[in-house]
Amino acid sequence: MPSSRFRDGARAALPFAVAVGAFGIPFGLLARSAGFGSLGAVVMSATTFAGSAQFAAASILDAGGAVAAAVVAAILLNARYAPIGVSVAPVLGGSLWKRFLLAQLVVDESWAIANRGGRFDRGLLIGAGAVLYVTWVSTTALGALGAQAIGDPTALGLDAAFPALFLALLWSQLRERRGIVAAVLGASIALVLTPFVPLGLPILAASAGCLVGLRRS
């Protein structure tokens, strides 16, 4: 893997790292209030590295929900990583354990940065993923260890960080009609289902919109 591609991926991820970091701090605070403890919050981020799923699980537990419900919600929200993992598997390479570790760096942002028209650049993927991973774990620790100083995260607008991040990722994919149709279809499915089905299912169902992006190689 050329070091220049790793650096390019790391640089490309920096704007997204700002949003990821802004979300990591309130997650650390929420996880601690949900009973994870400071160490537990950091370990969860280091081993899971999935912001939306972690927030869902911590929110359910903080509201007094069952562990099973928290686990199911997290699994549903992370189900999208099955097709994402399949799409990048050919470029990871190496032994089983090496692929397992590198797969930890595959998140929505690093996947989008590395995507080159359906083909994936390994250096960009790993460089971007490494920056985002370090940012997420370190800001989780910051939040878990003393985020009371920032006050209410929503008062600072930090609750808007992840939606803004995903809109930025989406924008880069809207370069042709097929991408626009997939985005509109996915958003419509999620909006229609959200009031009626359990947490996580709208996102999973919305992924069906991506099927319009399938094309023969």
PDB file of C-alpha atoms in Angstrom:
ATOM      1  CA  MET A   1       0.000   0.000   0.000  1.00  0.00           C
ATOM      2  CA  PRO A   2       1.656   3.307  -1.078  1.00  0.00           C
ATOM      3  CA  SER A   3       2.125   5.637   1.881  1.00  0.00           C
ATOM      4  CA  SER A   4       0.978   8.548  -0.281  1.00  0.00           C
ATOM      5  CA  ARG A   5      -2.461   6.971  -0.681  1.00  0.00           C
ATOM      6  CA  PHE A   6      -2.688   6.426   3.077  1.00  0.00           C
ATOM      7  CA  ARG A   7      -1.885  10.112   3.623  1.00  0.00           C
ATOM      8  CA  ASP A   8      -4.406  11.142   0.987  1.00  0.00           C
ATOM      9  CA  GLY A   9      -7.079   9.113   2.747  1.00  0.00           C
ATOM     10  CA  ALA A  10      -6.147  10.586   6.123  1.00  0.00           C
ATOM     11  CA  ARG A  11      -6.333  14.136   4.757  1.00  0.00           C
ATOM     12  CA  ALA A  12      -9.659  13.475   3.049  1.00  0.00           C
ATOM     13  CA  ALA A  13     -11.102  12.229   6.354  1.00  0.00           C
ATOM     14  CA  LEU A  14     -10.145  15.298   8.388  1.00  0.00           C
ATOM     15  CA  PRO A  15     -13.347  17.285   7.685  1.00  0.00           C
ATOM     16  CA  PHE A  16     -15.425  14.249   8.650  1.00  0.00           C
ATOM     17  CA  ALA A  17     -13.300  13.736  11.756  1.00  0.00           C
ATOM     18  CA  VAL A  18     -14.537  17.091  13.060  1.00  0.00           C
ATOM     19  CA  ALA A  19     -18.138  15.861  12.979  1.00  0.00           C
ATOM     20  CA  VAL A  20     -17.185  12.425  14.324  1.00  0.00           C
ATOM     21  CA  GLY A  21     -15.322  14.042  17.207  1.00  0.00           C
ATOM     22  CA  ALA A  22     -18.225  16.364  17.979  1.00  0.00           C
ATOM     23  CA  PHE A  23     -20.447  13.298  18.265  1.00  0.00           C
ATOM     24  CA  GLY A  24     -17.941  11.219  20.230  1.00  0.00           C
ATOM     25  CA  ILE A  25     -17.965  13.584  23.200  1.00  0.00           C
ATOM     26  CA  PRO A  26     -21.741  13.433  23.833  1.00  0.00           C
ATOM     27  CA  PHE A  27     -21.653   9.675  23.266  1.00  0.00           C
ATOM     28  CA  GLY A  28     -19.093   9.313  26.050  1.00  0.00           C
ATOM     29  CA  LEU A  29     -21.334  11.342  28.330  1.00  0.00           C
ATOM     30  CA  LEU A  30     -24.446   9.359  27.389  1.00  0.00           C
ATOM     31  CA  ALA A  31     -22.697   6.005  27.806  1.00  0.00           C
ATOM     32  CA  ARG A  32     -21.514   6.944  31.269  1.00  0.00           C
ATOM     33  CA  SER A  33     -24.980   8.085  32.308  1.00  0.00           C
ATOM     34  CA  ALA A  34     -26.371   4.793  30.974  1.00  0.00           C
ATOM     35  CA  GLY A  35     -24.135   2.893  33.377  1.00  0.00           C
ATOM     36  CA  PHE A  36     -21.269   1.891  31.098  1.00  0.00           C
ATOM     37  CA  GLY A  37     -18.646   3.639  33.193  1.00  0.00           C
ATOM     38  CA  SER A  38     -15.741   5.559  31.664  1.00  0.00           C
ATOM     39  CA  LEU A  39     -13.724   2.460  30.764  1.00  0.00           C
ATOM     40  CA  GLY A  40     -16.766   0.640  29.392  1.00  0.00           C
ATOM     41  CA  ALA A  41     -17.628   3.561  27.100  1.00  0.00           C
ATOM     42  CA  VAL A  42     -14.094   3.662  25.672  1.00  0.00           C
ATOM     43  CA  VAL A  43     -13.926  -0.117  25.232  1.00  0.00           C
ATOM     44  CA  MET A  44     -17.253  -0.101  23.412  1.00  0.00           C
ATOM     45  CA  SER A  45     -16.039   2.567  20.979  1.00  0.00           C
ATOM     46  CA  ALA A  46     -12.717   0.779  20.459  1.00  0.00           C
ATOM     47  CA  THR A  47     -14.341  -2.572  19.694  1.00  0.00           C
ATOM     48  CA  THR A  48     -17.570  -1.471  17.994  1.00  0.00           C
ATOM     49  CA  PHE A  49     -16.680   1.785  16.196  1.00  0.00           C
ATOM     50  CA  ALA A  50     -20.234   2.407  14.983  1.00  0.00           C
ATOM     51  CA  GLY A  51     -21.657   5.699  16.164  1.00  0.00           C
ATOM     52  CA  SER A  52     -25.332   5.266  15.282  1.00  0.00           C
ATOM     53  CA  ALA A  53     -25.497   1.733  16.696  1.00  0.00           C
ATOM     54  CA  GLN A  54     -23.676   2.750  19.866  1.00  0.00           C
ATOM     55  CA  PHE A  55     -25.981   5.709  20.420  1.00  0.00           C
ATOM     56  CA  ALA A  56     -29.034   3.513  19.895  1.00  0.00           C
ATOM     57  CA  ALA A  57     -27.837   0.924  22.397  1.00  0.00           C
ATOM     58  CA  ALA A  58     -26.810   3.499  25.009  1.00  0.00           C
ATOM     59  CA  SER A  59     -30.060   5.456  24.597  1.00  0.00           C
ATOM     60  CA  ILE A  60     -32.181   2.344  25.122  1.00  0.00           C
ATOM     61  CA  LEU A  61     -30.241   1.356  28.241  1.00  0.00           C
ATOM     62  CA  ASP A  62     -30.300   4.929  29.567  1.00  0.00           C
ATOM     63  CA  ALA A  63     -34.096   4.934  29.203  1.00  0.00           C
ATOM     64  CA  GLY A  64     -34.342   1.691  31.197  1.00  0.00           C
ATOM     65  CA  GLY A  65     -34.706  -0.638  28.234  1.00  0.00           C
ATOM     66  CA  ALA A  66     -33.578  -4.254  28.181  1.00  0.00           C
ATOM     67  CA  VAL A  67     -30.120  -5.316  27.093  1.00  0.00           C
ATOM     68  CA  ALA A  68     -31.692  -7.535  24.414  1.00  0.00           C
ATOM     69  CA  ALA A  69     -33.514  -4.547  22.916  1.00  0.00           C
ATOM     70  CA  ALA A  70     -30.292  -2.542  22.872  1.00  0.00           C
ATOM     71  CA  VAL A  71     -28.422  -5.364  21.143  1.00  0.00           C
ATOM     72  CA  VAL A  72     -31.140  -5.876  18.514  1.00  0.00           C
ATOM     73  CA  ALA A  73     -31.277  -2.151  17.725  1.00  0.00           C
ATOM     74  CA  ALA A  74     -27.500  -2.029  17.307  1.00  0.00           C
ATOM     75  CA  ILE A  75     -27.519  -5.096  15.037  1.00  0.00           C
ATOM     76  CA  LEU A  76     -30.255  -3.628  12.836  1.00  0.00           C
ATOM     77  CA  LEU A  77     -28.415  -0.344  12.480  1.00  0.00           C
ATOM     78  CA  ASN A  78     -25.166  -2.133  11.640  1.00  0.00           C
ATOM     79  CA  ALA A  79     -26.719  -4.580   9.175  1.00  0.00           C
ATOM     80  CA  ARG A  80     -25.689  -2.267   6.323  1.00  0.00           C
ATOM     81  CA  TYR A  81     -22.072  -3.268   6.934  1.00  0.00           C
ATOM     82  CA  ALA A  82     -22.731  -6.723   5.488  1.00  0.00           C
ATOM     83  CA  PRO A  83     -22.944  -5.480   1.871  1.00  0.00           C
ATOM     84  CA  ILE A  84     -20.354  -2.779   2.573  1.00  0.00           C
ATOM     85  CA  GLY A  85     -17.941  -5.460   3.817  1.00  0.00           C
ATOM     86  CA  VAL A  86     -18.532  -7.605   0.750  1.00  0.00           C
ATOM     87  CA  SER A  87     -17.820  -4.653  -1.536  1.00  0.00           C
ATOM     88  CA  VAL A  88     -14.405  -3.872  -0.001  1.00  0.00           C
ATOM     89  CA  ALA A  89     -13.290  -7.443   0.802  1.00  0.00           C
ATOM     90  CA  PRO A  90     -11.271  -7.870  -2.423  1.00  0.00           C
ATOM     91  CA  VAL A  91      -8.949  -4.944  -1.593  1.00  0.00           C
ATOM     92  CA  LEU A  92      -8.215  -5.734   2.058  1.00  0.00           C
ATOM     93  CA  GLY A  93      -5.908  -8.704   1.426  1.00  0.00           C
ATOM     94  CA  GLY A  94      -3.540 -10.399   3.866  1.00  0.00           C
ATOM     95  CA  SER A  95      -4.132 -13.070   6.476  1.00  0.00           C
ATOM     96  CA  LEU A  96      -7.448 -13.697   8.181  1.00  0.00           C
ATOM     97  CA  TRP A  97      -6.446 -11.705  11.269  1.00  0.00           C
ATOM     98  CA  LYS A  98      -5.097  -8.828   9.196  1.00  0.00           C
ATOM     99  CA  ARG A  99      -8.324  -8.616   7.206  1.00  0.00           C
ATOM    100  CA  PHE A 100     -10.293  -8.802  10.444  1.00  0.00           C
ATOM    101  CA  LEU A 101      -8.390  -5.840  11.914  1.00  0.00           C
ATOM    102  CA  LEU A 102      -8.519  -3.765   8.739  1.00  0.00           C
ATOM    103  CA  ALA A 103     -12.254  -4.384   8.451  1.00  0.00           C
ATOM    104  CA  GLN A 104     -12.639  -2.462  11.713  1.00  0.00           C
ATOM    105  CA  LEU A 105     -11.656   0.678   9.787  1.00  0.00           C
ATOM    106  CA  VAL A 106     -14.436   0.256   7.232  1.00  0.00           C
ATOM    107  CA  VAL A 107     -17.176   2.740   8.140  1.00  0.00           C
ATOM    108  CA  ASP A 108     -19.538   4.834   6.040  1.00  0.00           C
ATOM    109  CA  GLU A 109     -17.089   7.718   5.712  1.00  0.00           C
ATOM    110  CA  SER A 110     -13.976   5.712   4.849  1.00  0.00           C
ATOM    111  CA  TRP A 111     -16.034   3.593   2.422  1.00  0.00           C
ATOM    112  CA  ALA A 112     -17.290   6.711   0.628  1.00  0.00           C
ATOM    113  CA  ILE A 113     -13.815   8.273   0.488  1.00  0.00           C
ATOM    114  CA  ALA A 114     -12.294   5.106  -0.974  1.00  0.00           C
ATOM    115  CA  ASN A 115     -15.097   4.534  -3.488  1.00  0.00           C
ATOM    116  CA  ARG A 116     -13.932   5.133  -7.037  1.00  0.00           C
ATOM    117  CA  GLY A 117     -16.926   4.319  -9.190  1.00  0.00           C
ATOM    118  CA  GLY A 118     -17.584   0.954  -7.562  1.00  0.00           C
ATOM    119  CA  ARG A 119     -13.902   0.112  -7.106  1.00  0.00           C
ATOM    120  CA  PHE A 120     -12.111   0.790  -3.834  1.00  0.00           C
ATOM    121  CA  ASP A 121      -8.689   2.254  -3.116  1.00  0.00           C
ATOM    122  CA  ARG A 122      -7.103   0.322  -0.240  1.00  0.00           C
ATOM    123  CA  GLY A 123      -4.765   3.132   0.828  1.00  0.00           C
ATOM    124  CA  LEU A 124      -7.553   5.720   0.945  1.00  0.00           C
ATOM    125  CA  LEU A 125      -9.773   3.297   2.855  1.00  0.00           C
ATOM    126  CA  ILE A 126      -7.218   2.534   5.561  1.00  0.00           C
ATOM    127  CA  GLY A 127      -5.922   6.108   5.867  1.00  0.00           C
ATOM    128  CA  ALA A 128      -9.395   7.561   6.268  1.00  0.00           C
ATOM    129  CA  GLY A 129     -10.518   4.784   8.604  1.00  0.00           C
ATOM    130  CA  ALA A 130      -7.484   5.187  10.864  1.00  0.00           C
ATOM    131  CA  VAL A 131      -8.096   8.920  11.355  1.00  0.00           C
ATOM    132  CA  LEU A 132     -11.775   8.403  12.083  1.00  0.00           C
ATOM    133  CA  TYR A 133     -11.106   5.492  14.461  1.00  0.00           C
ATOM    134  CA  VAL A 134      -8.605   7.442  16.553  1.00  0.00           C
ATOM    135  CA  THR A 135     -10.935  10.446  16.612  1.00  0.00           C
ATOM    136  CA  TRP A 136     -13.957   8.417  17.712  1.00  0.00           C
ATOM    137  CA  VAL A 137     -12.187   6.527  20.487  1.00  0.00           C
ATOM    138  CA  SER A 138     -10.321   9.561  21.840  1.00  0.00           C
ATOM    139  CA  THR A 139     -13.379  11.833  21.908  1.00  0.00           C
ATOM    140  CA  THR A 140     -15.439   9.088  23.534  1.00  0.00           C
ATOM    141  CA  ALA A 141     -12.810   9.013  26.268  1.00  0.00           C
ATOM    142  CA  LEU A 142     -12.939  12.781  26.554  1.00  0.00           C
ATOM    143  CA  GLY A 143     -16.704  12.727  26.950  1.00  0.00           C
ATOM    144  CA  ALA A 144     -16.730   9.824  29.388  1.00  0.00           C
ATOM    145  CA  LEU A 145     -14.069  11.358  31.583  1.00  0.00           C
ATOM    146  CA  GLY A 146     -15.492  14.840  31.969  1.00  0.00           C
ATOM    147  CA  ALA A 147     -17.845  16.184  29.360  1.00  0.00           C
ATOM    148  CA  GLN A 148     -20.045  17.946  31.927  1.00  0.00           C
ATOM    149  CA  ALA A 149     -17.933  21.004  31.212  1.00  0.00           C
ATOM    150  CA  ILE A 150     -19.499  21.354  27.747  1.00  0.00           C
ATOM    151  CA  GLY A 151     -23.012  21.470  29.173  1.00  0.00           C
ATOM    152  CA  ASP A 152     -25.963  20.260  27.114  1.00  0.00           C
ATOM    153  CA  PRO A 153     -24.623  18.902  23.772  1.00  0.00           C
ATOM    154  CA  THR A 154     -27.866  19.795  21.972  1.00  0.00           C
ATOM    155  CA  ALA A 155     -27.549  23.414  23.101  1.00  0.00           C
ATOM    156  CA  LEU A 156     -24.258  23.570  21.202  1.00  0.00           C
ATOM    157  CA  GLY A 157     -25.759  22.000  18.098  1.00  0.00           C
ATOM    158  CA  LEU A 158     -23.717  18.802  18.418  1.00  0.00           C
ATOM    159  CA  ASP A 159     -26.832  16.713  17.748  1.00  0.00           C
ATOM    160  CA  ALA A 160     -26.705  18.011  14.171  1.00  0.00           C
ATOM    161  CA  ALA A 161     -23.149  16.790  13.578  1.00  0.00           C
ATOM    162  CA  PHE A 162     -23.957  13.290  12.289  1.00  0.00           C
ATOM    163  CA  PRO A 163     -26.837  14.321   9.990  1.00  0.00           C
ATOM    164  CA  ALA A 164     -24.566  16.974   8.471  1.00  0.00           C
ATOM    165  CA  LEU A 165     -21.786  14.417   8.067  1.00  0.00           C
ATOM    166  CA  PHE A 166     -24.006  11.970   6.204  1.00  0.00           C
ATOM    167  CA  LEU A 167     -25.354  14.726   3.955  1.00  0.00           C
ATOM    168  CA  ALA A 168     -21.763  15.558   3.017  1.00  0.00           C
ATOM    169  CA  LEU A 169     -21.117  11.905   2.185  1.00  0.00           C
ATOM    170  CA  LEU A 170     -24.315  11.718   0.149  1.00  0.00           C
ATOM    171  CA  TRP A 171     -23.464  14.815  -1.871  1.00  0.00           C
ATOM    172  CA  SER A 172     -20.320  13.211  -3.266  1.00  0.00           C
ATOM    173  CA  GLN A 173     -22.390  10.282  -4.587  1.00  0.00           C
ATOM    174  CA  LEU A 174     -24.915  12.426  -6.484  1.00  0.00           C
ATOM    175  CA  ARG A 175     -22.943  12.683  -9.687  1.00  0.00           C
ATOM    176  CA  GLU A 176     -25.280  10.719 -11.903  1.00  0.00           C
ATOM    177  CA  ARG A 177     -28.968  10.015 -12.211  1.00  0.00           C
ATOM    178  CA  ARG A 178     -28.698   6.537 -10.691  1.00  0.00           C
ATOM    179  CA  GLY A 179     -27.245   7.919  -7.460  1.00  0.00           C
ATOM    180  CA  ILE A 180     -29.935  10.582  -7.204  1.00  0.00           C
ATOM    181  CA  VAL A 181     -32.718   8.028  -7.692  1.00  0.00           C
ATOM    182  CA  ALA A 182     -31.199   5.742  -5.031  1.00  0.00           C
ATOM    183  CA  ALA A 183     -30.912   8.623  -2.556  1.00  0.00           C
ATOM    184  CA  VAL A 184     -34.487   9.825  -3.075  1.00  0.00           C
ATOM    185  CA  LEU A 185     -35.887   6.300  -2.884  1.00  0.00           C
ATOM    186  CA  GLY A 186     -33.942   5.465   0.293  1.00  0.00           C
ATOM    187  CA  ALA A 187     -34.981   8.706   2.006  1.00  0.00           C
ATOM    188  CA  SER A 188     -38.628   8.165   1.066  1.00  0.00           C
ATOM    189  CA  ILE A 189     -38.650   4.624   2.462  1.00  0.00           C
ATOM    190  CA  ALA A 190     -37.093   5.776   5.751  1.00  0.00           C
ATOM    191  CA  LEU A 191     -39.475   8.722   6.165  1.00  0.00           C
ATOM    192  CA  VAL A 192     -42.564   6.602   5.519  1.00  0.00           C
ATOM    193  CA  LEU A 193     -41.552   3.801   7.901  1.00  0.00           C
ATOM    194  CA  THR A 194     -40.060   5.806  10.796  1.00  0.00           C
ATOM    195  CA  PRO A 195     -43.358   6.552  12.622  1.00  0.00           C
ATOM    196  CA  PHE A 196     -44.560   2.948  12.400  1.00  0.00           C
ATOM    197  CA  VAL A 197     -41.716   0.462  12.889  1.00  0.00           C
ATOM    198  CA  PRO A 198     -39.064  -0.186  15.579  1.00  0.00           C
ATOM    199  CA  LEU A 199     -35.772   1.701  15.702  1.00  0.00           C
ATOM    200  CA  GLY A 200     -33.312   0.550  13.061  1.00  0.00           C
ATOM    201  CA  LEU A 201     -35.784  -0.994  10.628  1.00  0.00           C
ATOM    202  CA  PRO A 202     -36.303   2.189   8.562  1.00  0.00           C
ATOM    203  CA  ILE A 203     -32.560   2.418   7.892  1.00  0.00           C
ATOM    204  CA  LEU A 204     -32.352  -1.250   6.996  1.00  0.00           C
ATOM    205  CA  ALA A 205     -35.362  -1.008   4.666  1.00  0.00           C
ATOM    206  CA  ALA A 206     -34.050   2.199   3.107  1.00  0.00           C
ATOM    207  CA  SER A 207     -30.949   0.345   1.980  1.00  0.00           C
ATOM    208  CA  ALA A 208     -33.178  -1.336  -0.603  1.00  0.00           C
ATOM    209  CA  GLY A 209     -32.962   1.937  -2.477  1.00  0.00           C
ATOM    210  CA  CYS A 210     -29.331   1.123  -3.223  1.00  0.00           C
ATOM    211  CA  LEU A 211     -30.458  -1.732  -5.447  1.00  0.00           C
ATOM    212  CA  VAL A 212     -31.020   0.777  -8.255  1.00  0.00           C
ATOM    213  CA  GLY A 213     -27.259   1.312  -8.192  1.00  0.00           C
ATOM    214  CA  LEU A 214     -26.493  -2.271  -9.167  1.00  0.00           C
ATOM    215  CA  ARG A 215     -24.828  -2.630 -12.515  1.00  0.00           C
ATOM    216  CA  ARG A 216     -23.086  -5.359 -14.366  1.00  0.00           C
ATOM    217  CA  SER A 217     -19.302  -5.301 -14.133  1.00  0.00           C
TER     218      SER A 217
END
